XYZ file of C-alpha atoms in Angstrom:
236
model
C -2.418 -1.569 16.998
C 0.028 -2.871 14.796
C 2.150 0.304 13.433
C 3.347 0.508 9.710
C 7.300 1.460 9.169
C 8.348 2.694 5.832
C 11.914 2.790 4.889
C 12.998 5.395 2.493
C 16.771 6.749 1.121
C 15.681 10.286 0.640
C 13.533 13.326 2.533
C 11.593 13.237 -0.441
C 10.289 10.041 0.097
C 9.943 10.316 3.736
C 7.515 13.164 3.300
C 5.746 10.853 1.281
C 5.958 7.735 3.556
C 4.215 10.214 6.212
C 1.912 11.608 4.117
C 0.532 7.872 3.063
C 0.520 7.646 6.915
C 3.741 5.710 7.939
C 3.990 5.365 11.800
C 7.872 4.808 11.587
C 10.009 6.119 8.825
C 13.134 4.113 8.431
C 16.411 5.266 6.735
C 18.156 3.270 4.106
C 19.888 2.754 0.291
C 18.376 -0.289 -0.938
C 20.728 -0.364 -3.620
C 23.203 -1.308 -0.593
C 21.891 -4.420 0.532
C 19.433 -5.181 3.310
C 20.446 -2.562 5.935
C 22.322 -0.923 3.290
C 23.610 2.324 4.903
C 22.465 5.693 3.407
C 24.804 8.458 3.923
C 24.746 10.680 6.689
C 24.018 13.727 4.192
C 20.479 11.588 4.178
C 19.958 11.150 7.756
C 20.156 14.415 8.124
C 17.683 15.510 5.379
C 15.742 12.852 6.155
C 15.613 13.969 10.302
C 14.856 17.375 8.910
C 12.102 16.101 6.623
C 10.438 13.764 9.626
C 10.519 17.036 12.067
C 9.520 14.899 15.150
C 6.416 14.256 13.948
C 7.096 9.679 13.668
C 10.038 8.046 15.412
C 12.931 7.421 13.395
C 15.824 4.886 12.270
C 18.287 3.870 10.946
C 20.563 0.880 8.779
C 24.228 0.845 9.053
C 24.772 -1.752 7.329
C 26.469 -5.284 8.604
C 28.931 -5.297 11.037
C 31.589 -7.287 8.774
C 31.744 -4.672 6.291
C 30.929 -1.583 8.101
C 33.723 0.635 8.474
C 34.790 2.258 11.762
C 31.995 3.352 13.988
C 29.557 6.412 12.944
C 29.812 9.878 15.261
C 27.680 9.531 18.065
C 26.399 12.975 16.891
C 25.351 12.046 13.799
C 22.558 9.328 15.161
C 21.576 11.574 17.971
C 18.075 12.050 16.084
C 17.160 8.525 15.745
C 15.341 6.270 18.346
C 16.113 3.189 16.545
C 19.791 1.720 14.969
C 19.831 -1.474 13.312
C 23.588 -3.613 12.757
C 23.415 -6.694 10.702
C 25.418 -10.248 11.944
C 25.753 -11.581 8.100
C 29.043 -13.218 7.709
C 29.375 -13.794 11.636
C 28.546 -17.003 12.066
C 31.964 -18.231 12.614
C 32.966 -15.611 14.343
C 33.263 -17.433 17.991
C 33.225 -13.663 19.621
C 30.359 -12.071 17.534
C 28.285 -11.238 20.567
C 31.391 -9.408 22.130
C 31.930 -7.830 18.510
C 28.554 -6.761 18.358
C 27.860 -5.480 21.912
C 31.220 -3.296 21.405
C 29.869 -1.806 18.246
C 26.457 -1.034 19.953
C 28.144 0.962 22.243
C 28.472 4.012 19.925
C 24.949 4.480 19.870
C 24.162 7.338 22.257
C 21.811 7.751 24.555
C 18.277 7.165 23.735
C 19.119 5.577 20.294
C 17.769 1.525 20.745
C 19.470 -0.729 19.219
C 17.460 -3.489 17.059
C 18.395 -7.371 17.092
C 18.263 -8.344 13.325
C 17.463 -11.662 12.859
C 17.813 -12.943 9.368
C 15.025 -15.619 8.133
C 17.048 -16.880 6.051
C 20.021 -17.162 8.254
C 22.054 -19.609 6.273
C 22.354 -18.015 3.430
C 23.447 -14.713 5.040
C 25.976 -16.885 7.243
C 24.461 -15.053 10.616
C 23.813 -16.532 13.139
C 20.844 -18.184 14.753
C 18.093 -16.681 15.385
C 17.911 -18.327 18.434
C 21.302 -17.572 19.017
C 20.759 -13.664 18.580
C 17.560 -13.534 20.661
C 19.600 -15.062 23.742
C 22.424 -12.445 23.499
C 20.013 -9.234 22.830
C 20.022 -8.093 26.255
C 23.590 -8.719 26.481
C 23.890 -6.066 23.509
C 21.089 -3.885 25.272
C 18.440 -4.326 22.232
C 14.821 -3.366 22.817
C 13.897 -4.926 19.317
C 13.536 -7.740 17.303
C 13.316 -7.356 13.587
C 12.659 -10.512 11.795
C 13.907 -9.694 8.027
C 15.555 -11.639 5.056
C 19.233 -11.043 3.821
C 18.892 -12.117 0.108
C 15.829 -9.970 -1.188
C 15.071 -12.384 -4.402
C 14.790 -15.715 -2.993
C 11.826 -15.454 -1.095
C 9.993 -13.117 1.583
C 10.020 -14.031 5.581
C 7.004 -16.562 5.457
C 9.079 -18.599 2.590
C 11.829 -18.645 4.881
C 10.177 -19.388 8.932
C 6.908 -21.359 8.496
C 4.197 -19.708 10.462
C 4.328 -21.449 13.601
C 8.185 -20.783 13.840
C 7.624 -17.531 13.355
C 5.224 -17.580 16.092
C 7.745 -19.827 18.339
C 10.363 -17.215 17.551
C 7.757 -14.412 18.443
C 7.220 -15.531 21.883
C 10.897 -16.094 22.544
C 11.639 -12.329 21.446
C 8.856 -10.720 24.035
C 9.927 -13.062 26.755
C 13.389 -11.477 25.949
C 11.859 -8.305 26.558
C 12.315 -7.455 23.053
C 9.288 -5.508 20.757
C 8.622 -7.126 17.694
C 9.142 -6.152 13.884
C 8.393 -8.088 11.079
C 9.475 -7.365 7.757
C 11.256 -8.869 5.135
C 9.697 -8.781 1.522
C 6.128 -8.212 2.762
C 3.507 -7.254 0.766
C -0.592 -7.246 1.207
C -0.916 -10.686 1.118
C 1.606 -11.614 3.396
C 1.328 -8.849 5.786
C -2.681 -10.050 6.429
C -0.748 -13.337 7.226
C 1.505 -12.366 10.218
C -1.280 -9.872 11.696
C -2.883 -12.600 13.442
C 1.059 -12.176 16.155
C 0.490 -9.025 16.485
C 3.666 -7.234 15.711
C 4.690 -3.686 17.264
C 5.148 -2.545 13.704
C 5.053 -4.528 9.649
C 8.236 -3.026 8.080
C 8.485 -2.313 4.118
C 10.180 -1.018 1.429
C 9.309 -2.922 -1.871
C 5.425 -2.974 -1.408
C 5.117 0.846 -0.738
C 7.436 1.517 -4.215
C 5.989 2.242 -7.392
C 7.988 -0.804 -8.932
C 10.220 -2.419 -6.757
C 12.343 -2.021 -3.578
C 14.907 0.238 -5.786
C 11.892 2.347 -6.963
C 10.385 5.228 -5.484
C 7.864 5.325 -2.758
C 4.391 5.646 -3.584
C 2.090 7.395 -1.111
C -1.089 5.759 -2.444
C 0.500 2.405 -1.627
C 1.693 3.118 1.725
C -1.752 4.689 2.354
C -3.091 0.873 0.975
C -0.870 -0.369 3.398
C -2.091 1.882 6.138
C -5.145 0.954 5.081
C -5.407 -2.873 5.437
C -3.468 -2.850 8.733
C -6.026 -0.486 10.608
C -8.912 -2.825 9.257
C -6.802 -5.957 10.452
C -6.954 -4.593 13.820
C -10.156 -3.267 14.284
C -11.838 -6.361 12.688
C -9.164 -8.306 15.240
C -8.194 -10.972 12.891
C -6.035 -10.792 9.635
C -6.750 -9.127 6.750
């Protein structure tokens, strides 16, 4: 079954992500951009808030702008770390750039291949591109998300059956599968039917938008419409 991630920039919220019945609470400041990075101060609430009781992770934000690499100690708690390529497309080394960057993460922390929907616009690179140099980087995930958060959600950016192309070339990579991305309850019924490890979200589970606060009774909506998806084995 298709598992519902949550992202969240506060223990507060996180409580509330698991008691609408997240699967996966993420960690990140909105307000920062698309893996905008919270501060550790959070991840460590936030760890404390989760208890074990979902898997875990984290944004730090792209690797053009991030500054030098986090303490290993700090990400310890996480099972998941996700490092942006916008503004690396003409970077002729970015897979040695990013690889080397990955290798802070410690042990038992997976690192997550972001690929950007709307690639040009974030100046990443291909998604193609990307999905052929996860293993190099030692990813175990593919999340399929947009850069630019108000010019359209993934499906405006990758037509369905590139999505689906794009799918398929991520598992035969090895790689699970996240889609996320502006998604709400329309759109999540729509990308069901592939059968993602886990729908991530922000903006649909807030009381307003992605900068708002997260709503229990939404993600419980949420919760909601992907456990009838897959029991009814079609989309919603």
């Amino acid at each position: 079954m298709t598992g519902l991630l949550i992202s969240v920039r506060s223990p507060w919220e996180a409580q509330l992500a698991l008691g609408g019945g997240a699967d996966l609470v993420d960690i990140k400041e909105p307000a920062r951009g698309a893996l905008g990075a919270a501060d550790p101060t959070v991840w460590s609430a936030v760890l404390a808030a989760v208890a074990g009781r979902v898997p875990t992770s984290v944004a730090l934000g792209e690797i053009r702008a991030a500054c030098e690499p986090q303490d290993p100690r700090k990400l310890a708690g996480f099972q998941y770390a996700k490092l942006g390529l916008a503004g690396c497309r003409s970077w002729a080394d970015w897979p040695q750039r990013w690889a080397e960057r990955l290798l802070v993460l410690p042990a038992g922390v997976t690192p997550v291949a972001v690929i950007y929907a709307d690639w040009r616009d974030a100046e990443s690179p291909r998604p193609d591109d990307i999905l052929r140099r996860a293993a190099e980087a030692h990813c175990g995930v593919a999340l399929f998300d947009t850069f630019c958060k108000t010019r359209g959600n993934l499906l405006h950016h990758l037509e369905p059956p590139e999505l689906a192309r794009l799918t398929s070339a991520a598992r035969d990579a090895g790689l699970r599968v996240v889609f996320g991305g502006g998604l709400g309850p329309e759109t999540i019924g729509q990308v069901l039917s592939l059968n993602p490890d886990y729908v991530a979200v922000r903006g649909a589970a807030c009381r307003t938008d992605r900068t708002g606060d997260v709503d229990a009774g939404l993600v419980r909506g949420l919760r909601q419409l992907i456990s009838k998806s897959s029991c009814s084995g079609r989309p919603a």
